[in-house]
JSON list of C-alpha atoms in Angstrom, two decimals:
[
{"chain": "F", "resi": 750, "resn": "MET", "atom": "CA", "xyz": [1.88, 0.33, 1.23]},
{"chain": "F", "resi": 751, "resn": "ILE", "atom": "CA", "xyz": [3.19, -3.16, 1.68]},
{"chain": "F", "resi": 752, "resn": "VAL", "atom": "CA", "xyz": [6.25, -4.28, -0.31]},
{"chain": "F", "resi": 753, "resn": "ILE", "atom": "CA", "xyz": [6.76, -8.58, -0.74]},
{"chain": "F", "resi": 754, "resn": "CYS", "atom": "CA", "xyz": [10.07, -8.88, -1.06]},
{"chain": "F", "resi": 755, "resn": "ASP", "atom": "CA", "xyz": [12.40, -12.06, -3.04]},
{"chain": "F", "resi": 756, "resn": "ARG", "atom": "CA", "xyz": [14.93, -12.42, -5.52]},
{"chain": "F", "resi": 757, "resn": "GLU", "atom": "CA", "xyz": [13.38, -12.17, -8.36]},
{"chain": "F", "resi": 758, "resn": "ALA", "atom": "CA", "xyz": [9.80, -11.68, -9.42]},
{"chain": "F", "resi": 759, "resn": "SER", "atom": "CA", "xyz": [8.78, -14.42, -7.89]},
{"chain": "F", "resi": 760, "resn": "ALA", "atom": "CA", "xyz": [5.64, -17.04, -8.91]},
{"chain": "F", "resi": 761, "resn": "ARG", "atom": "CA", "xyz": [4.96, -17.18, -4.74]},
{"chain": "F", "resi": 762, "resn": "ALA", "atom": "CA", "xyz": [6.17, -13.52, -4.72]},
{"chain": "F", "resi": 763, "resn": "ARG", "atom": "CA", "xyz": [3.35, -12.80, -7.22]},
{"chain": "F", "resi": 764, "resn": "SER", "atom": "CA", "xyz": [0.88, -14.85, -6.00]},
{"chain": "F", "resi": 765, "resn": "LEU", "atom": "CA", "xyz": [0.84, -13.63, -2.72]},
{"chain": "F", "resi": 766, "resn": "ARG", "atom": "CA", "xyz": [0.43, -10.07, -4.41]},
{"chain": "F", "resi": 767, "resn": "GLU", "atom": "CA", "xyz": [-2.64, -11.21, -5.49]},
{"chain": "F", "resi": 768, "resn": "ARG", "atom": "CA", "xyz": [-4.21, -12.28, -2.80]},
{"chain": "F", "resi": 769, "resn": "ILE", "atom": "CA", "xyz": [-3.45, -9.36, -0.40]},
{"chain": "F", "resi": 770, "resn": "LEU", "atom": "CA", "xyz": [-4.85, -7.37, -3.30]},
{"chain": "F", "resi": 771, "resn": "ALA", "atom": "CA", "xyz": [-8.10, -9.84, -3.02]},
{"chain": "F", "resi": 772, "resn": "ARG", "atom": "CA", "xyz": [-8.52, -8.34, 0.66]},
{"chain": "F", "resi": 773, "resn": "GLY", "atom": "CA", "xyz": [-8.09, -4.42, -0.22]},
{"chain": "F", "resi": 774, "resn": "PHE", "atom": "CA", "xyz": [-4.38, -3.41, 0.55]},
{"chain": "F", "resi": 775, "resn": "PRO", "atom": "CA", "xyz": [-2.40, -1.64, -2.10]},
{"chain": "F", "resi": 776, "resn": "ALA", "atom": "CA", "xyz": [0.68, -4.36, -2.50]},
{"chain": "F", "resi": 777, "resn": "ALA", "atom": "CA", "xyz": [4.21, -4.79, -4.81]},
{"chain": "F", "resi": 778, "resn": "VAL", "atom": "CA", "xyz": [7.23, -6.62, -6.15]},
{"chain": "F", "resi": 779, "resn": "SER", "atom": "CA", "xyz": [10.18, -6.37, -6.08]},
{"chain": "F", "resi": 780, "resn": "PRO", "atom": "CA", "xyz": [13.27, -7.80, -5.70]},
{"chain": "F", "resi": 781, "resn": "PRO", "atom": "CA", "xyz": [15.75, -6.46, -2.96]},
{"chain": "F", "resi": 782, "resn": "PHE", "atom": "CA", "xyz": [17.97, -4.23, -5.27]},
{"chain": "F", "resi": 783, "resn": "SER", "atom": "CA", "xyz": [14.72, -1.78, -6.04]},
{"chain": "F", "resi": 784, "resn": "VAL", "atom": "CA", "xyz": [13.17, -2.20, -2.90]},
{"chain": "F", "resi": 785, "resn": "LYS", "atom": "CA", "xyz": [14.41, 1.38, -2.90]},
{"chain": "F", "resi": 786, "resn": "GLU", "atom": "CA", "xyz": [12.36, 2.63, -5.50]},
{"chain": "F", "resi": 787, "resn": "LEU", "atom": "CA", "xyz": [8.83, 1.31, -4.07]},
{"chain": "F", "resi": 788, "resn": "LEU", "atom": "CA", "xyz": [9.40, 3.26, -1.54]},
{"chain": "F", "resi": 789, "resn": "PRO", "atom": "CA", "xyz": [7.47, 4.50, 1.48]},
{"chain": "F", "resi": 790, "resn": "ALA", "atom": "CA", "xyz": [6.00, 1.26, 2.44]},
{"chain": "F", "resi": 791, "resn": "GLY", "atom": "CA", "xyz": [4.73, 0.12, 5.62]},
{"chain": "F", "resi": 792, "resn": "GLY", "atom": "CA", "xyz": [6.35, -2.69, 5.41]},
{"chain": "F", "resi": 793, "resn": "ILE", "atom": "CA", "xyz": [8.02, -5.95, 3.95]},
{"chain": "F", "resi": 794, "resn": "ILE", "atom": "CA", "xyz": [7.16, -8.57, 3.86]},
{"chain": "F", "resi": 795, "resn": "VAL", "atom": "CA", "xyz": [10.62, -11.80, 2.29]},
{"chain": "F", "resi": 796, "resn": "TRP", "atom": "CA", "xyz": [11.99, -14.73, 2.24]},
{"chain": "F", "resi": 797, "resn": "GLN", "atom": "CA", "xyz": [14.77, -15.48, 4.46]},
{"chain": "F", "resi": 798, "resn": "GLU", "atom": "CA", "xyz": [16.98, -16.60, 1.58]},
{"chain": "F", "resi": 799, "resn": "ALA", "atom": "CA", "xyz": [16.72, -12.55, 0.67]},
{"chain": "F", "resi": 800, "resn": "PHE", "atom": "CA", "xyz": [16.27, -11.11, 3.63]},
{"chain": "F", "resi": 801, "resn": "ASP", "atom": "CA", "xyz": [20.27, -10.36, 3.50]},
{"chain": "F", "resi": 802, "resn": "ASP", "atom": "CA", "xyz": [20.41, -8.75, 0.44]},
{"chain": "F", "resi": 803, "resn": "LEU", "atom": "CA", "xyz": [17.21, -6.48, 1.31]},
{"chain": "F", "resi": 804, "resn": "ARG", "atom": "CA", "xyz": [18.84, -4.86, 4.70]},
{"chain": "F", "resi": 805, "resn": "ARG", "atom": "CA", "xyz": [21.75, -4.29, 2.54]},
{"chain": "F", "resi": 806, "resn": "THR", "atom": "CA", "xyz": [19.42, -1.84, 0.64]},
{"chain": "F", "resi": 807, "resn": "PRO", "atom": "CA", "xyz": [18.37, 1.71, 2.45]},
{"chain": "F", "resi": 808, "resn": "CYS", "atom": "CA", "xyz": [15.22, 0.41, 3.73]},
{"chain": "F", "resi": 809, "resn": "ASP", "atom": "CA", "xyz": [16.16, -0.50, 7.56]},
{"chain": "F", "resi": 810, "resn": "ARG", "atom": "CA", "xyz": [13.33, 1.93, 8.84]},
{"chain": "F", "resi": 811, "resn": "VAL", "atom": "CA", "xyz": [10.82, -0.20, 7.09]},
{"chain": "F", "resi": 812, "resn": "PHE", "atom": "CA", "xyz": [9.79, -2.74, 9.59]},
{"chain": "F", "resi": 813, "resn": "ALA", "atom": "CA", "xyz": [9.95, -6.58, 7.64]},
{"chain": "F", "resi": 814, "resn": "ALA", "atom": "CA", "xyz": [8.77, -9.89, 8.17]},
{"chain": "F", "resi": 815, "resn": "VAL", "atom": "CA", "xyz": [10.90, -12.70, 7.48]},
{"chain": "F", "resi": 816, "resn": "ILE", "atom": "CA", "xyz": [9.57, -16.20, 6.10]},
{"chain": "F", "resi": 817, "resn": "GLY", "atom": "CA", "xyz": [11.60, -18.78, 7.09]},
{"chain": "F", "resi": 818, "resn": "THR", "atom": "CA", "xyz": [12.74, -21.23, 9.78]},
{"chain": "F", "resi": 819, "resn": "GLY", "atom": "CA", "xyz": [16.18, -19.21, 10.08]},
{"chain": "F", "resi": 820, "resn": "PHE", "atom": "CA", "xyz": [17.70, -16.70, 12.27]},
{"chain": "F", "resi": 821, "resn": "VAL", "atom": "CA", "xyz": [16.31, -13.31, 12.17]},
{"chain": "F", "resi": 822, "resn": "ASN", "atom": "CA", "xyz": [18.18, -10.48, 14.56]},
{"chain": "F", "resi": 823, "resn": "THR", "atom": "CA", "xyz": [15.29, -8.44, 15.72]},
{"chain": "F", "resi": 824, "resn": "ALA", "atom": "CA", "xyz": [17.65, -5.83, 16.10]},
{"chain": "F", "resi": 825, "resn": "LEU", "atom": "CA", "xyz": [17.28, -5.54, 12.36]},
{"chain": "F", "resi": 826, "resn": "ASN", "atom": "CA", "xyz": [13.61, -4.25, 12.25]},
{"chain": "F", "resi": 827, "resn": "ALA", "atom": "CA", "xyz": [12.37, -7.84, 11.38]},
{"chain": "F", "resi": 828, "resn": "ARG", "atom": "CA", "xyz": [11.38, -10.65, 12.75]},
{"chain": "F", "resi": 829, "resn": "ARG", "atom": "CA", "xyz": [10.40, -14.03, 11.78]},
{"chain": "F", "resi": 830, "resn": "VAL", "atom": "CA", "xyz": [7.29, -15.83, 10.63]},
{"chain": "F", "resi": 831, "resn": "PRO", "atom": "CA", "xyz": [6.87, -19.33, 9.12]},
{"chain": "F", "resi": 832, "resn": "ASP", "atom": "CA", "xyz": [4.27, -18.96, 6.65]},
{"chain": "F", "resi": 833, "resn": "THR", "atom": "CA", "xyz": [2.61, -16.05, 4.08]},
{"chain": "F", "resi": 834, "resn": "GLU", "atom": "CA", "xyz": [-0.37, -15.66, 6.31]},
{"chain": "F", "resi": 835, "resn": "GLU", "atom": "CA", "xyz": [1.05, -15.17, 9.37]},
{"chain": "F", "resi": 836, "resn": "ALA", "atom": "CA", "xyz": [3.47, -12.85, 7.32]},
{"chain": "F", "resi": 837, "resn": "VAL", "atom": "CA", "xyz": [0.41, -10.69, 6.55]},
{"chain": "F", "resi": 838, "resn": "SER", "atom": "CA", "xyz": [-1.19, -10.69, 9.92]},
{"chain": "F", "resi": 839, "resn": "MET", "atom": "CA", "xyz": [2.44, -9.24, 11.08]},
{"chain": "F", "resi": 840, "resn": "ILE", "atom": "CA", "xyz": [2.77, -6.80, 9.07]},
{"chain": "F", "resi": 841, "resn": "ARG", "atom": "CA", "xyz": [-1.08, -6.11, 10.03]},
{"chain": "F", "resi": 842, "resn": "THR", "atom": "CA", "xyz": [-0.17, -4.76, 12.95]},
{"chain": "F", "resi": 843, "resn": "VAL", "atom": "CA", "xyz": [2.67, -2.45, 12.24]},
{"chain": "F", "resi": 844, "resn": "LEU", "atom": "CA", "xyz": [0.56, -0.91, 9.24]},
{"chain": "F", "resi": 845, "resn": "PRO", "atom": "CA", "xyz": [-0.80, 0.67, 12.85]},
{"chain": "F", "resi": 846, "resn": "GLY", "atom": "CA", "xyz": [2.06, 3.21, 13.64]},
{"chain": "F", "resi": 847, "resn": "ALA", "atom": "CA", "xyz": [3.48, 2.70, 10.29]},
{"chain": "F", "resi": 848, "resn": "LEU", "atom": "CA", "xyz": [1.48, 5.15, 8.91]},
{"chain": "F", "resi": 849, "resn": "GLY", "atom": "CA", "xyz": [0.04, 7.32, 11.52]},
{"chain": "F", "resi": 850, "resn": "MET", "atom": "CA", "xyz": [-3.23, 5.88, 11.96]},
{"chain": "F", "resi": 851, "resn": "PRO", "atom": "CA", "xyz": [-5.52, 6.54, 15.43]},
{"chain": "F", "resi": 852, "resn": "GLU", "atom": "CA", "xyz": [-5.22, 4.60, 17.98]},
{"chain": "F", "resi": 853, "resn": "ASN", "atom": "CA", "xyz": [-7.45, 1.59, 18.48]},
{"chain": "F", "resi": 854, "resn": "GLY", "atom": "CA", "xyz": [-8.66, 2.89, 15.18]},
{"chain": "F", "resi": 855, "resn": "THR", "atom": "CA", "xyz": [-9.06, -0.65, 13.95]},
{"chain": "F", "resi": 856, "resn": "THR", "atom": "CA", "xyz": [-13.20, -1.83, 13.99]},
{"chain": "F", "resi": 857, "resn": "PRO", "atom": "CA", "xyz": [-15.20, -5.70, 13.21]},
{"chain": "F", "resi": 858, "resn": "PHE", "atom": "CA", "xyz": [-15.57, -3.91, 9.88]},
{"chain": "F", "resi": 859, "resn": "GLY", "atom": "CA", "xyz": [-12.85, -1.85, 8.81]},
{"chain": "F", "resi": 860, "resn": "PHE", "atom": "CA", "xyz": [-10.58, 0.60, 9.59]},
{"chain": "F", "resi": 861, "resn": "TYR", "atom": "CA", "xyz": [-9.68, 4.97, 10.55]},
{"chain": "F", "resi": 862, "resn": "LEU", "atom": "CA", "xyz": [-6.51, 5.46, 7.76]},
{"chain": "F", "resi": 863, "resn": "THR", "atom": "CA", "xyz": [-7.09, 9.13, 9.28]},
{"chain": "F", "resi": 864, "resn": "PRO", "atom": "CA", "xyz": [-9.50, 10.94, 12.44]},
{"chain": "F", "resi": 865, "resn": "ARG", "atom": "CA", "xyz": [-11.87, 11.33, 9.78]},
{"chain": "F", "resi": 866, "resn": "LEU", "atom": "CA", "xyz": [-11.43, 8.74, 6.58]},
{"chain": "F", "resi": 867, "resn": "PHE", "atom": "CA", "xyz": [-12.95, 4.68, 7.34]},
{"chain": "F", "resi": 868, "resn": "PHE", "atom": "CA", "xyz": [-11.82, 1.96, 4.98]},
{"chain": "F", "resi": 869, "resn": "ALA", "atom": "CA", "xyz": [-14.61, -0.79, 5.21]},
{"chain": "F", "resi": 870, "resn": "GLU", "atom": "CA", "xyz": [-14.78, -4.08, 2.83]},
{"chain": "F", "resi": 871, "resn": "ASP", "atom": "CA", "xyz": [-16.05, -2.24, -0.19]},
{"chain": "F", "resi": 872, "resn": "PHE", "atom": "CA", "xyz": [-16.74, 1.84, 0.30]},
{"chain": "F", "resi": 873, "resn": "ALA", "atom": "CA", "xyz": [-14.80, 4.49, 2.43]},
{"chain": "F", "resi": 874, "resn": "GLU", "atom": "CA", "xyz": [-16.41, 6.99, 4.48]},
{"chain": "F", "resi": 875, "resn": "TRP", "atom": "CA", "xyz": [-15.34, 10.67, 5.48]},
{"chain": "F", "resi": 876, "resn": "ARG", "atom": "CA", "xyz": [-16.11, 12.52, 8.06]},
{"chain": "F", "resi": 877, "resn": "GLY", "atom": "CA", "xyz": [-19.54, 9.91, 8.50]},
{"chain": "F", "resi": 878, "resn": "ARG", "atom": "CA", "xyz": [-21.02, 9.60, 4.65]},
{"chain": "F", "resi": 879, "resn": "MET", "atom": "CA", "xyz": [-20.62, 6.54, 2.41]},
{"chain": "F", "resi": 880, "resn": "ILE", "atom": "CA", "xyz": [-18.18, 6.39, -1.06]},
{"chain": "F", "resi": 881, "resn": "LEU", "atom": "CA", "xyz": [-18.95, 3.53, -3.49]},
{"chain": "F", "resi": 882, "resn": "LEU", "atom": "CA", "xyz": [-15.71, 2.63, -4.54]},
{"chain": "F", "resi": 883, "resn": "THR", "atom": "CA", "xyz": [-14.72, 0.32, -6.44]},
{"chain": "F", "resi": 884, "resn": "ALA", "atom": "CA", "xyz": [-11.47, -2.44, -5.53]},
{"chain": "F", "resi": 885, "resn": "THR", "atom": "CA", "xyz": [-8.83, -0.53, -7.37]},
{"chain": "F", "resi": 886, "resn": "GLU", "atom": "CA", "xyz": [-10.72, 2.61, -6.61]},
{"chain": "F", "resi": 887, "resn": "ARG", "atom": "CA", "xyz": [-9.68, 1.36, -2.92]},
{"chain": "F", "resi": 888, "resn": "ARG", "atom": "CA", "xyz": [-6.68, 0.24, -2.85]},
{"chain": "F", "resi": 889, "resn": "ILE", "atom": "CA", "xyz": [-5.53, 4.02, -4.69]},
{"chain": "F", "resi": 890, "resn": "LEU", "atom": "CA", "xyz": [-7.14, 5.42, -2.30]},
{"chain": "F", "resi": 891, "resn": "LEU", "atom": "CA", "xyz": [-6.16, 4.14, 0.37]},
{"chain": "F", "resi": 892, "resn": "TYR", "atom": "CA", "xyz": [-2.07, 4.05, -1.17]},
{"chain": "F", "resi": 893, "resn": "LEU", "atom": "CA", "xyz": [-2.69, 7.64, -1.73]},
{"chain": "F", "resi": 894, "resn": "ALA", "atom": "CA", "xyz": [-3.41, 8.76, 1.59]},
{"chain": "F", "resi": 895, "resn": "SER", "atom": "CA", "xyz": [-1.05, 6.34, 4.01]},
{"chain": "F", "resi": 896, "resn": "CYS", "atom": "CA", "xyz": [1.54, 7.76, 0.90]},
{"chain": "F", "resi": 897, "resn": "SER", "atom": "CA", "xyz": [-0.03, 11.17, 2.34]},
{"chain": "F", "resi": 898, "resn": "ALA", "atom": "CA", "xyz": [2.17, 10.28, 5.83]},
{"chain": "F", "resi": 899, "resn": "PHE", "atom": "CA", "xyz": [5.23, 11.43, 4.18]},
{"chain": "F", "resi": 900, "resn": "ALA", "atom": "CA", "xyz": [4.86, 13.96, 1.91]},
{"chain": "F", "resi": 901, "resn": "ARG", "atom": "CA", "xyz": [5.07, 11.88, -0.93]},
{"chain": "F", "resi": 902, "resn": "PRO", "atom": "CA", "xyz": [3.54, 12.02, -4.33]},
{"chain": "F", "resi": 903, "resn": "ALA", "atom": "CA", "xyz": [3.50, 8.81, -6.20]},
{"chain": "F", "resi": 904, "resn": "PRO", "atom": "CA", "xyz": [3.61, 8.32, -10.62]},
{"chain": "F", "resi": 905, "resn": "PRO", "atom": "CA", "xyz": [1.24, 6.62, -12.16]},
{"chain": "F", "resi": 906, "resn": "GLU", "atom": "CA", "xyz": [3.59, 4.00, -12.95]},
{"chain": "F", "resi": 907, "resn": "LYS", "atom": "CA", "xyz": [3.87, 3.36, -9.00]},
{"chain": "F", "resi": 908, "resn": "ILE", "atom": "CA", "xyz": [0.29, 3.30, -8.26]},
{"chain": "F", "resi": 909, "resn": "ALA", "atom": "CA", "xyz": [0.65, 1.21, -10.99]},
{"chain": "F", "resi": 910, "resn": "ARG", "atom": "CA", "xyz": [3.08, -1.24, -9.51]},
{"chain": "F", "resi": 911, "resn": "PHE", "atom": "CA", "xyz": [1.02, -1.49, -6.23]},
{"chain": "F", "resi": 912, "resn": "CYS", "atom": "CA", "xyz": [-2.97, -1.36, -6.91]},
{"chain": "F", "resi": 913, "resn": "SER", "atom": "CA", "xyz": [-3.49, -2.73, -10.79]},
{"chain": "F", "resi": 914, "resn": "PRO", "atom": "CA", "xyz": [-4.07, -5.95, -11.20]},
{"chain": "F", "resi": 915, "resn": "GLU", "atom": "CA", "xyz": [-0.87, -7.95, -12.70]},
{"chain": "F", "resi": 916, "resn": "SER", "atom": "CA", "xyz": [-2.05, -7.96, -16.42]},
{"chain": "F", "resi": 917, "resn": "ARG", "atom": "CA", "xyz": [-2.21, -4.00, -16.66]},
{"chain": "F", "resi": 918, "resn": "ILE", "atom": "CA", "xyz": [1.32, -3.31, -15.08]},
{"chain": "F", "resi": 919, "resn": "GLY", "atom": "CA", "xyz": [3.01, -0.88, -17.65]},
{"chain": "F", "resi": 920, "resn": "ALA", "atom": "CA", "xyz": [0.50, -2.16, -20.16]},
{"chain": "F", "resi": 921, "resn": "PRO", "atom": "CA", "xyz": [-0.69, 1.04, -22.49]},
{"chain": "F", "resi": 922, "resn": "GLY", "atom": "CA", "xyz": [-2.88, 3.03, -21.46]},
{"chain": "F", "resi": 923, "resn": "GLU", "atom": "CA", "xyz": [-2.44, 2.26, -17.92]},
{"chain": "F", "resi": 924, "resn": "GLU", "atom": "CA", "xyz": [-1.82, 5.50, -17.13]},
{"chain": "F", "resi": 925, "resn": "ASN", "atom": "CA", "xyz": [-4.54, 7.24, -18.50]},
{"chain": "F", "resi": 926, "resn": "ARG", "atom": "CA", "xyz": [-6.70, 4.10, -16.46]},
{"chain": "F", "resi": 927, "resn": "ILE", "atom": "CA", "xyz": [-4.62, 5.34, -13.43]},
{"chain": "F", "resi": 928, "resn": "ALA", "atom": "CA", "xyz": [-6.42, 8.79, -14.37]},
{"chain": "F", "resi": 929, "resn": "ALA", "atom": "CA", "xyz": [-9.73, 8.03, -14.74]},
{"chain": "F", "resi": 930, "resn": "HIS", "atom": "CA", "xyz": [-9.74, 6.20, -11.34]},
{"chain": "F", "resi": 931, "resn": "ILE", "atom": "CA", "xyz": [-8.36, 9.10, -9.61]},
{"chain": "F", "resi": 932, "resn": "ALA", "atom": "CA", "xyz": [-11.24, 11.49, -11.76]},
{"chain": "F", "resi": 933, "resn": "ASN", "atom": "CA", "xyz": [-13.51, 9.28, -10.65]},
{"chain": "F", "resi": 934, "resn": "ILE", "atom": "CA", "xyz": [-12.42, 8.52, -6.74]},
{"chain": "F", "resi": 935, "resn": "ASN", "atom": "CA", "xyz": [-12.84, 13.04, -6.70]},
{"chain": "F", "resi": 936, "resn": "ARG", "atom": "CA", "xyz": [-16.13, 12.81, -8.19]},
{"chain": "F", "resi": 937, "resn": "LYS", "atom": "CA", "xyz": [-17.40, 10.32, -5.94]},
{"chain": "F", "resi": 938, "resn": "PHE", "atom": "CA", "xyz": [-15.92, 12.58, -2.52]},
{"chain": "F", "resi": 939, "resn": "ALA", "atom": "CA", "xyz": [-16.89, 15.90, -4.13]},
{"chain": "F", "resi": 940, "resn": "ASP", "atom": "CA", "xyz": [-20.73, 16.10, -2.70]},
{"chain": "F", "resi": 941, "resn": "ALA", "atom": "CA", "xyz": [-19.34, 14.79, 0.56]},
{"chain": "F", "resi": 942, "resn": "ALA", "atom": "CA", "xyz": [-15.66, 16.82, 0.27]},
{"chain": "F", "resi": 943, "resn": "GLY", "atom": "CA", "xyz": [-16.22, 20.01, -1.71]},
{"chain": "F", "resi": 944, "resn": "GLU", "atom": "CA", "xyz": [-12.71, 19.93, -3.25]},
{"chain": "F", "resi": 945, "resn": "ARG", "atom": "CA", "xyz": [-10.32, 17.37, -5.06]},
{"chain": "F", "resi": 946, "resn": "ILE", "atom": "CA", "xyz": [-9.32, 15.26, -2.22]},
{"chain": "F", "resi": 947, "resn": "LEU", "atom": "CA", "xyz": [-6.63, 13.25, -4.74]},
{"chain": "F", "resi": 948, "resn": "ARG", "atom": "CA", "xyz": [-4.53, 15.89, -7.05]},
{"chain": "F", "resi": 949, "resn": "ASP", "atom": "CA", "xyz": [-1.59, 16.09, -8.84]},
{"chain": "F", "resi": 950, "resn": "ARG", "atom": "CA", "xyz": [1.78, 17.26, -8.67]},
{"chain": "F", "resi": 951, "resn": "ARG", "atom": "CA", "xyz": [3.31, 18.20, -12.64]},
{"chain": "F", "resi": 952, "resn": "TYR", "atom": "CA", "xyz": [6.48, 15.64, -13.21]},
{"chain": "F", "resi": 953, "resn": "ALA", "atom": "CA", "xyz": [5.80, 14.53, -10.01]},
{"chain": "F", "resi": 954, "resn": "GLY", "atom": "CA", "xyz": [2.25, 12.36, -9.50]},
{"chain": "F", "resi": 955, "resn": "TYR", "atom": "CA", "xyz": [-0.40, 12.32, -7.16]},
{"chain": "F", "resi": 956, "resn": "TYR", "atom": "CA", "xyz": [-0.92, 13.11, -3.62]},
{"chain": "F", "resi": 957, "resn": "ALA", "atom": "CA", "xyz": [-3.78, 13.18, -0.85]},
{"chain": "F", "resi": 958, "resn": "ALA", "atom": "CA", "xyz": [-5.33, 16.33, 0.32]},
{"chain": "F", "resi": 959, "resn": "ASP", "atom": "CA", "xyz": [-4.67, 17.08, 3.71]},
{"chain": "F", "resi": 960, "resn": "ILE", "atom": "CA", "xyz": [-8.33, 17.35, 4.24]},
{"chain": "F", "resi": 961, "resn": "LEU", "atom": "CA", "xyz": [-8.46, 13.53, 4.00]}
]
């Protein structure tokens, strides 16, 4: 959902990712040359010294919040912000449009990703029925449901880049952990939905069902 871009897997980028994950939003870290591997994305946060490299890659359609004090050409689908907090705030303002979320879908308690699917801090609500989720389950559901706007399945290693704690990315067995999380999400939604809300496509990855 959110890509954090720096010239290397820097400590500041990893630290910002942890803060965004703690707020319940999927986020991944990437240098500019490999950001395209993480698309689709709702927005990019990038430091100014890496911005020119980023815009040389095929991701112009994704809005970028650029941290720094130098000039940023807004014609490049970007805007300058002074610090990481302002960057996160700016990205959150563009996410509804980027992900096709309903107008006026944000409330003091959460937001509607679709007219039927509401996300609060520690649960989701589908058609008025509350489903309790772990923090990782919530991020995975939010990530896959947001990817459905772009009709692209996500392989487990990509889901991990956005949703797993840093210590688990690339770790042995993480693919199985992702599968277990998805099975748990489907089980929790089973009574309300009557079918699996998250599905898999062979050799392609996982995706959200149209019913969401």
